[in-house]
Coordinates of C-alpha atoms in Angstrom, one line a residue:
M1 CA 65.1 22.6 20.6
D2 CA 61.5 23.0 22.1
A3 CA 59.5 26.2 22.1
N4 CA 60.7 27.2 25.7
Q5 CA 64.4 26.9 24.8
I6 CA 63.9 28.9 21.6
A7 CA 62.2 31.7 23.5
Y8 CA 64.8 31.7 26.2
T9 CA 67.6 31.9 23.5
A10 CA 65.8 34.7 21.7
N11 CA 65.4 36.6 25.0
E12 CA 69.2 36.1 25.8
R13 CA 70.1 37.7 22.5
A14 CA 67.7 40.5 22.8
P15 CA 69.1 44.0 22.7
A16 CA 67.7 44.6 26.3
V17 CA 69.9 41.6 27.5
P18 CA 73.5 42.3 26.3
Q19 CA 76.2 39.7 27.1
W20 CA 77.6 41.6 30.0
L21 CA 74.3 41.8 31.9
N22 CA 73.9 39.4 34.8
K23 CA 70.2 39.2 35.5
G24 CA 70.7 38.1 39.1
D25 CA 72.9 41.1 39.9
N26 CA 70.6 43.5 38.2
A27 CA 67.6 42.2 39.9
W28 CA 69.1 42.3 43.3
Q29 CA 70.5 45.9 42.6
M30 CA 66.9 47.1 41.8
T31 CA 65.6 45.2 44.8
A32 CA 68.1 46.8 47.1
S33 CA 67.3 50.2 45.6
T34 CA 63.6 49.7 46.4
L35 CA 64.4 48.6 50.0
V36 CA 66.5 51.7 50.5
G37 CA 63.8 53.8 49.0
I38 CA 61.2 52.3 51.3
Q39 CA 63.3 53.4 54.2
S40 CA 62.5 56.9 53.3
M41 CA 59.1 56.5 51.6
P42 CA 57.3 55.6 53.6
G43 CA 59.6 54.5 56.6
L44 CA 61.0 57.8 57.7
V45 CA 57.9 59.7 56.6
I46 CA 55.9 57.6 59.1
L47 CA 58.4 57.6 61.8
Y48 CA 58.8 61.4 61.6
A49 CA 55.1 62.0 61.5
S50 CA 54.5 59.8 64.6
I51 CA 57.4 60.6 66.8
V52 CA 56.8 64.3 66.9
K53 CA 54.1 66.3 68.7
K54 CA 50.7 66.2 67.1
K55 CA 50.8 69.7 65.9
W56 CA 54.0 68.9 63.7
A57 CA 52.9 65.5 62.2
V58 CA 52.1 66.9 58.8
N59 CA 55.1 69.3 58.6
S60 CA 57.6 66.6 59.6
A61 CA 56.2 64.1 57.1
F62 CA 56.2 66.8 54.4
M63 CA 59.8 67.7 54.9
A64 CA 60.8 64.1 54.2
L65 CA 58.4 63.8 51.3
Y66 CA 59.7 67.0 49.6
A67 CA 63.4 66.0 50.2
F68 CA 62.8 62.6 48.4
A69 CA 61.4 64.2 45.4
A70 CA 63.7 67.2 45.2
V71 CA 66.8 65.0 45.5
L72 CA 65.8 62.8 42.7
I73 CA 65.4 65.6 40.2
C74 CA 68.7 67.3 41.3
W75 CA 70.4 63.9 41.2
V76 CA 69.6 63.1 37.6
L77 CA 70.0 66.6 36.4
V78 CA 73.6 67.2 37.7
C79 CA 74.4 65.6 41.1
Y80 CA 75.0 61.9 40.2
R81 CA 78.0 62.8 38.0
M82 CA 79.3 65.2 40.6
A83 CA 79.4 62.3 43.0
F84 CA 80.4 59.5 40.6
G85 CA 81.5 61.1 37.3
D86 CA 84.8 62.3 35.9
E87 CA 87.1 64.1 38.3
L88 CA 86.9 67.9 38.5
L89 CA 88.8 68.4 41.7
P90 CA 90.4 65.7 44.0
F91 CA 87.2 65.8 46.1
W92 CA 84.5 66.7 43.4
G93 CA 83.3 65.3 40.2
K94 CA 82.1 67.2 37.0
G95 CA 78.5 67.8 37.1
A96 CA 76.4 66.6 34.1
P97 CA 72.9 65.2 33.4
A98 CA 72.3 61.4 33.9
L99 CA 69.2 61.4 31.7
G100 CA 70.2 60.3 28.2
Q101 CA 69.5 56.9 27.0
K102 CA 73.1 56.4 25.6
Y103 CA 74.5 57.0 29.0
L104 CA 71.9 55.0 31.1
V105 CA 72.0 51.8 29.0
I106 CA 75.7 51.3 29.1
R107 CA 77.5 49.0 31.6
A108 CA 77.8 50.8 35.0
R109 CA 81.3 51.9 36.1
V110 CA 82.5 53.2 39.4
P111 CA 85.8 52.8 41.3
E112 CA 84.7 50.2 43.9
S113 CA 83.6 46.6 44.3
R114 CA 85.0 43.3 43.2
H115 CA 84.4 43.5 39.3
R116 CA 87.3 45.6 38.4
V117 CA 89.2 46.6 35.3
T118 CA 92.3 48.8 35.1
T119 CA 92.3 52.2 33.3
D120 CA 95.1 54.6 32.8
R121 CA 93.9 56.5 36.0
Y122 CA 92.8 53.9 38.4
E123 CA 91.0 50.6 39.0
T124 CA 87.3 50.9 38.0
T125 CA 84.4 48.7 38.9
V126 CA 82.4 47.4 36.0
P127 CA 79.2 45.8 37.6
F128 CA 77.1 43.5 35.6
F129 CA 74.1 45.8 35.3
P130 CA 73.3 49.1 33.5
M131 CA 74.1 52.6 34.6
A132 CA 70.3 53.2 35.2
S133 CA 70.4 50.7 38.0
L134 CA 73.4 52.4 39.6
V135 CA 72.0 56.0 39.3
Y136 CA 68.8 55.1 41.1
F137 CA 70.6 53.0 43.8
Q138 CA 72.8 55.9 44.7
F139 CA 69.9 58.3 44.5
T140 CA 68.2 56.5 47.3
F141 CA 71.3 56.9 49.4
A142 CA 71.5 60.7 48.8
A143 CA 67.7 61.1 49.5
I144 CA 67.9 59.4 52.9
T145 CA 70.9 61.5 53.8
L146 CA 68.8 64.7 53.5
I147 CA 65.8 63.1 55.3
L148 CA 68.0 62.1 58.3
L149 CA 69.3 65.6 58.4
A150 CA 65.8 67.0 58.7
G151 CA 65.4 65.1 62.0
S152 CA 67.6 67.8 63.6
V153 CA 65.3 70.7 62.6
L154 CA 61.9 69.4 62.9
G155 CA 59.3 71.5 64.6
R156 CA 60.5 75.0 63.7
M157 CA 62.4 75.3 60.4
N158 CA 60.7 77.5 57.8
I159 CA 59.4 75.1 55.1
K160 CA 60.4 77.5 52.3
A161 CA 64.0 77.7 53.8
W162 CA 64.1 73.9 53.8
M163 CA 62.9 73.8 50.2
A164 CA 65.8 75.9 49.2
F165 CA 68.3 74.1 51.5
V166 CA 67.8 70.5 50.1
P167 CA 69.1 71.1 46.6
L168 CA 71.9 73.4 47.8
W169 CA 73.1 71.0 50.5
L170 CA 73.0 68.0 48.0
I171 CA 75.1 70.0 45.5
F172 CA 77.7 71.6 47.8
S173 CA 78.0 69.0 50.6
Y174 CA 76.8 65.5 49.8
T175 CA 78.3 65.1 46.5
V176 CA 81.8 66.2 47.9
G177 CA 81.7 63.4 50.5
A178 CA 80.3 60.8 48.0
F179 CA 83.0 61.5 45.4
S180 CA 85.9 61.7 47.9
L181 CA 85.1 58.4 49.5
W182 CA 83.3 56.4 46.8
G183 CA 83.5 58.0 43.3
G184 CA 87.2 58.0 42.9
G185 CA 88.3 61.0 45.0
F186 CA 91.4 61.4 47.1
L187 CA 90.1 59.6 50.2
Y188 CA 89.1 56.6 48.0
H189 CA 92.5 56.3 46.4
W190 CA 94.2 56.7 49.8
G191 CA 92.4 53.5 50.9
V192 CA 89.9 54.9 53.4
I193 CA 87.0 52.4 54.1
D194 CA 83.4 53.5 54.0
Y195 CA 81.6 50.3 53.0
S196 CA 78.1 51.7 52.6
G197 CA 77.9 55.2 54.1
G198 CA 79.0 55.5 57.8
Y199 CA 80.8 58.7 56.8
V200 CA 79.2 59.7 53.5
I201 CA 75.7 59.5 54.9
H202 CA 75.5 59.2 58.7
L203 CA 78.4 61.3 59.9
S204 CA 77.5 63.9 57.3
S205 CA 73.8 64.1 58.2
G206 CA 74.6 64.1 62.0
I207 CA 77.1 67.0 61.8
A208 CA 75.2 68.9 59.2
G209 CA 72.0 68.4 61.2
L210 CA 73.6 69.9 64.4
T211 CA 75.0 72.7 62.5
A212 CA 71.7 73.4 60.9
A213 CA 70.0 73.3 64.3
Y214 CA 72.4 75.9 65.6
W215 CA 71.7 78.4 62.8
V216 CA 67.9 77.7 62.6
G217 CA 67.5 78.2 66.2
P218 CA 65.4 76.3 68.8
R219 CA 61.8 75.3 69.1
L220 CA 59.4 77.1 71.3
K221 CA 60.3 76.6 75.0
S222 CA 57.1 74.7 75.6
D223 CA 57.8 72.3 72.7
R224 CA 61.4 71.7 74.0
E225 CA 60.1 70.9 77.5
R226 CA 57.3 68.6 76.2
F227 CA 57.4 67.0 72.9
P228 CA 55.6 63.6 73.2
P229 CA 55.2 61.2 70.3
N230 CA 51.7 61.4 68.9
N231 CA 51.6 57.7 67.9
V232 CA 54.2 55.3 69.4
L233 CA 52.8 52.3 67.5
L234 CA 53.0 54.0 64.2
M235 CA 56.4 55.1 65.1
L236 CA 57.5 51.5 65.5
A237 CA 56.0 50.7 62.1
G238 CA 58.3 53.4 60.5
A239 CA 61.2 52.1 62.5
G240 CA 60.5 48.5 61.2
L241 CA 60.6 49.6 57.6
L242 CA 63.9 51.4 58.4
W243 CA 65.4 48.2 59.9
M244 CA 64.2 45.8 57.2
G245 CA 65.2 48.2 54.4
W246 CA 68.8 48.3 55.8
S247 CA 69.3 44.9 54.2
G248 CA 69.1 46.6 50.8
F249 CA 71.2 49.6 52.3
N250 CA 74.2 47.4 53.1
G251 CA 73.5 44.3 51.0
G252 CA 73.4 46.4 47.8
A253 CA 76.8 48.0 48.4
P254 CA 78.9 45.3 46.7
Y255 CA 77.0 45.9 43.5
A256 CA 76.4 42.2 43.0
A257 CA 74.4 39.4 44.6
N258 CA 77.5 37.8 45.9
I259 CA 79.0 36.3 49.2
D260 CA 80.0 39.7 50.5
S261 CA 76.4 40.9 50.2
S262 CA 75.2 38.0 52.3
I263 CA 77.7 38.7 54.9
A264 CA 76.7 42.3 55.0
V265 CA 73.0 41.6 55.4
L266 CA 73.8 39.1 58.3
N267 CA 76.2 41.5 60.1
T268 CA 73.6 44.4 59.7
N269 CA 70.9 42.6 61.5
V270 CA 73.1 41.1 64.1
C271 CA 74.5 44.5 65.1
A272 CA 71.2 46.2 65.1
A273 CA 69.7 43.6 67.4
T274 CA 72.7 43.7 69.8
S275 CA 72.6 47.5 69.9
L276 CA 68.8 47.5 70.6
L277 CA 69.2 45.1 73.6
V278 CA 72.2 46.9 75.1
W279 CA 70.4 50.3 74.9
T280 CA 67.2 48.9 76.4
S281 CA 69.1 47.2 79.2
L282 CA 70.8 50.5 80.0
D283 CA 67.4 52.2 80.1
V284 CA 66.2 49.6 82.6
V285 CA 69.3 49.8 84.8
F286 CA 69.4 53.5 85.0
F287 CA 65.7 54.6 84.6
G288 CA 63.9 51.5 85.9
K289 CA 61.8 50.7 82.8
P290 CA 62.4 49.9 79.1
S291 CA 61.6 52.7 76.7
V292 CA 60.2 52.0 73.2
I293 CA 61.6 55.2 71.9
G294 CA 65.0 54.2 73.4
A295 CA 64.7 50.8 71.8
V296 CA 64.2 52.5 68.3
Q297 CA 67.3 54.7 69.1
G298 CA 69.4 51.7 70.0
M299 CA 68.2 50.0 66.8
M300 CA 69.2 53.0 64.9
T301 CA 72.7 53.3 66.3
G302 CA 73.4 49.7 65.6
L303 CA 72.4 50.1 61.9
V304 CA 74.5 53.2 61.6
C305 CA 77.6 51.8 63.3
I306 CA 77.8 48.6 61.3
T307 CA 77.3 50.4 57.9
P308 CA 81.0 51.5 57.4
G309 CA 82.2 47.9 57.7
A310 CA 79.1 45.6 57.1
G311 CA 80.6 43.4 54.6
L312 CA 84.1 43.6 56.0
V313 CA 83.8 42.4 59.5
Q314 CA 83.1 39.0 60.9
P315 CA 79.7 38.4 62.9
W316 CA 81.5 38.3 66.2
A317 CA 82.9 41.8 65.5
A318 CA 79.3 42.9 64.6
I319 CA 78.2 41.9 68.1
V320 CA 81.1 43.9 69.5
M321 CA 80.2 46.8 67.4
G322 CA 76.5 46.5 68.5
M323 CA 77.5 46.5 72.2
L324 CA 79.5 49.6 71.7
S325 CA 76.9 51.3 69.5
G326 CA 74.2 50.6 72.0
S327 CA 76.3 52.1 74.9
I328 CA 78.5 54.9 73.6
P329 CA 75.8 56.9 71.9
W330 CA 73.6 56.2 74.9
V331 CA 76.1 57.8 77.1
S332 CA 76.6 60.8 74.7
M333 CA 72.8 61.4 74.6
M334 CA 71.8 60.6 78.1
I335 CA 74.6 61.8 80.2
L336 CA 77.1 63.9 78.2
H337 CA 74.4 65.9 76.5
K338 CA 72.8 66.9 79.7
K339 CA 76.3 68.1 81.1
C340 CA 77.3 70.0 78.0
S341 CA 75.8 73.4 78.0
W342 CA 76.5 74.0 74.4
L343 CA 74.8 70.7 73.3
Q344 CA 71.8 71.8 75.4
Q345 CA 71.5 75.2 73.6
V346 CA 71.5 73.7 70.2
D347 CA 68.1 72.1 69.7
D348 CA 68.7 68.8 67.8
T349 CA 65.1 67.7 67.7
L350 CA 65.6 63.9 67.3
G351 CA 69.1 63.7 68.5
V352 CA 70.5 63.1 65.1
F353 CA 73.9 64.0 66.2
H354 CA 73.9 61.1 68.7
T355 CA 72.2 58.5 66.7
H356 CA 74.1 59.2 63.5
A357 CA 77.2 61.3 63.9
V358 CA 78.4 59.7 67.0
A359 CA 77.4 56.3 65.8
G360 CA 78.8 56.7 62.3
L361 CA 82.1 57.9 63.6
L362 CA 82.2 55.0 65.9
G363 CA 81.5 52.6 63.1
G364 CA 84.1 54.1 61.0
L365 CA 86.8 53.9 63.6
L366 CA 85.7 50.3 64.6
T367 CA 86.0 49.3 60.9
G368 CA 89.5 50.6 61.0
L369 CA 90.1 48.2 63.9
L370 CA 88.0 45.1 62.9
A371 CA 88.1 44.9 59.2
E372 CA 88.9 41.3 58.4
P373 CA 91.7 40.9 55.5
D374 CA 89.9 38.0 53.7
L375 CA 86.6 39.8 53.7
C376 CA 88.3 43.0 52.5
R377 CA 89.7 40.9 49.7
L378 CA 86.3 40.1 48.4
I379 CA 85.4 43.7 47.5
L380 CA 88.2 46.2 48.1
P381 CA 90.6 47.0 45.3
R382 CA 93.8 46.8 47.5
E383 CA 95.0 44.8 50.5
T384 CA 93.4 46.2 53.5
R385 CA 93.0 45.1 57.1
G386 CA 92.0 46.4 60.4
A387 CA 94.5 47.3 63.2
V388 CA 93.7 44.1 65.2
Y389 CA 95.0 42.0 62.3
G390 CA 98.5 43.6 62.4
G391 CA 100.4 44.5 59.3
N392 CA 99.3 48.0 57.9
G393 CA 96.1 48.0 60.1
G394 CA 97.5 50.8 62.3
V395 CA 97.8 53.0 59.2
Q396 CA 94.3 52.1 58.2
F397 CA 93.0 53.3 61.6
V398 CA 94.8 56.6 61.1
K399 CA 93.2 56.9 57.6
Q400 CA 89.8 56.5 59.1
I401 CA 90.4 59.3 61.7
V402 CA 91.6 61.6 59.0
A403 CA 88.7 61.0 56.7
A404 CA 86.3 61.7 59.6
L405 CA 87.9 65.0 60.3
F406 CA 87.5 65.9 56.6
I407 CA 83.8 65.0 56.5
I408 CA 83.2 66.9 59.8
A409 CA 85.0 70.0 58.7
W410 CA 83.5 70.1 55.2
N411 CA 79.9 69.6 56.6
V412 CA 80.2 72.3 59.2
A413 CA 81.6 74.9 56.7
S414 CA 79.3 74.0 53.8
T415 CA 76.2 73.8 55.8
T416 CA 76.9 77.1 57.6
I417 CA 77.5 78.9 54.3
I418 CA 74.4 77.5 52.6
L419 CA 72.2 78.6 55.5
L420 CA 73.8 82.0 55.9
V421 CA 73.1 82.6 52.1
I422 CA 69.5 81.4 52.4
R423 CA 69.0 83.6 55.5
L424 CA 69.6 86.6 53.3
F425 CA 66.4 85.8 51.4
I426 CA 64.3 83.6 53.6
T427 CA 63.9 83.5 57.4
L428 CA 65.3 80.1 58.6
R429 CA 63.0 79.8 61.5
M430 CA 59.2 80.1 61.5
P431 CA 57.7 83.0 63.3
D432 CA 56.5 82.3 66.9
N433 CA 52.7 82.6 65.9
Q434 CA 53.2 79.7 63.5
L435 CA 55.2 77.7 65.9
E436 CA 52.4 77.9 68.4
I437 CA 49.8 76.6 66.0
G438 CA 51.9 74.1 63.9
D439 CA 50.7 72.3 60.9
D440 CA 47.4 74.2 60.4
A441 CA 49.3 77.6 60.2
V442 CA 52.0 76.2 58.0
H443 CA 50.2 74.0 55.6
G444 CA 46.5 74.6 56.2
E445 CA 46.2 70.9 57.0
E446 CA 46.2 68.8 60.2
A447 CA 46.9 65.1 60.8
Y448 CA 44.2 64.6 63.3
A449 CA 40.8 66.1 63.2
L450 CA 40.5 65.9 67.1
W451 CA 43.9 66.7 68.6
G452 CA 43.1 68.4 71.8
D453 CA 41.7 67.0 75.1
G454 CA 38.1 68.0 74.9
E455 CA 38.8 70.8 72.4
K456 CA 35.9 71.7 70.0
Y457 CA 36.8 71.2 66.4
D458 CA 35.5 73.7 63.9
P459 CA 35.9 72.4 60.3
T460 CA 35.3 75.9 58.9
K461 CA 38.5 77.1 60.6
H462 CA 40.9 74.2 60.2
G463 CA 42.5 72.9 57.1
W464 CA 41.0 72.9 53.7
H465 CA 37.5 72.1 54.7
T466 CA 34.7 74.4 53.8
S467 CA 31.5 75.0 55.7
S468 CA 29.4 73.5 52.9
Y469 CA 31.6 70.4 52.8
S470 CA 31.3 69.9 56.6
E471 CA 27.5 70.4 56.6
V472 CA 27.0 67.6 53.9
T473 CA 29.6 65.1 55.1
A474 CA 30.7 65.7 58.7
P475 CA 28.8 63.9 61.6
S476 CA 27.2 66.4 64.0
R477 CA 28.5 64.8 67.2
F478 CA 31.4 62.5 68.3
V479 CA 31.4 60.7 71.6
D480 CA 34.8 60.1 73.1
G481 CA 34.3 56.9 75.1
A482 CA 37.7 57.0 76.7
R483 CA 37.0 60.3 78.6
G484 CA 33.2 60.1 78.6
V485 CA 32.6 63.3 76.9
T486 CA 30.8 64.5 73.8
I487 CA 32.6 66.7 71.4
S488 CA 30.6 68.8 69.0
L489 CA 31.9 69.0 65.5

């Protein structure tokens, strides 16, 4: 045995590499976790900061940044085991920390995926990687749900109210949906399909976002009438990170680097591309020109729609889902929204209801129709098929509807109660004087030093700058070549 073989054998027998550990599965799970994390940090941070009006760039980015950090701490302190731990109620797990080494180094267990064993209670997944990998992977899903929800209340929610809302909504809303559908709750045992979060993440964030937008109240009238993106190209960079990260989002759901993971990644990208093209085509037909923002929305609805069934449908079905996700949410946003007085009154800043609730519901229902039996057999613990494949497929479609109604009802109720409680102590909406100014009033910082057309910039009055700092470092004049004017600093 040469030196390399001896070193390899020693490594295989090391305490850090137990016999049950599959290095490939563990490496892919950590990679998938990183991809999903990048969707939020920096993906949605960049997208939010650039898709809003200039004066809200810092605030919008900070809401996403804060949520990512706050969710992680709450997740390891109590929420992971509320979502994936021992049963407390049919829809909720027992909260407990996920911080101890004895807990994190054991082999991961969760009731889904193809690596299953039977316990006295139910079939349990035993992936070939440690609990630490699973805890972090599922954290990235929880974090992006809160950040997506934030898109409904950008540009007016009191940042202190948001700071209180994030942990409360994670505890009392997200963990309920996650446990019910993924963690061994009653919807999981009933056989409802939610491959990677069409209901747990997207339907939840869309419904909760619309509910939050109602209770927080609208933006200023001037902001609602004119809310242009401050940087379309940077918005595309954020959207690109979101799209590419979705391969980890859906590809990591089987908890293994297996065939189903490959199918899920392919379907994810096929559906997103189809949806983008359909949405863009509708923009051209009805408005005469393609919209870059519209293309991003079409991309988003495609990614959301495929998520509930990414590893369970054939690629031709992914194209069908993309065609529908590029058209039905387009109709709900561009036509029905303008005809529904109630939807117009509720100020959903980025249209999260349309891009996530409508698309997530659509994806869940289409999965109930199009889930292919052989693909379901690769990952699901029981015989499952979509309605188009006959057998019990019709019953599966009904299950998908009932699960959607539960998620909708729970999120409306929990979000309402949480915000009404917060409102007793903190005003949900910023005062009008802060809304008129934006980032500088809320954070004392601005994204752009020069943000007004021809406006004079005084560094002693904006952000964290001091007069002594500006005298030493700031240039005295700036020539704006585009408009041919000189701006004094």
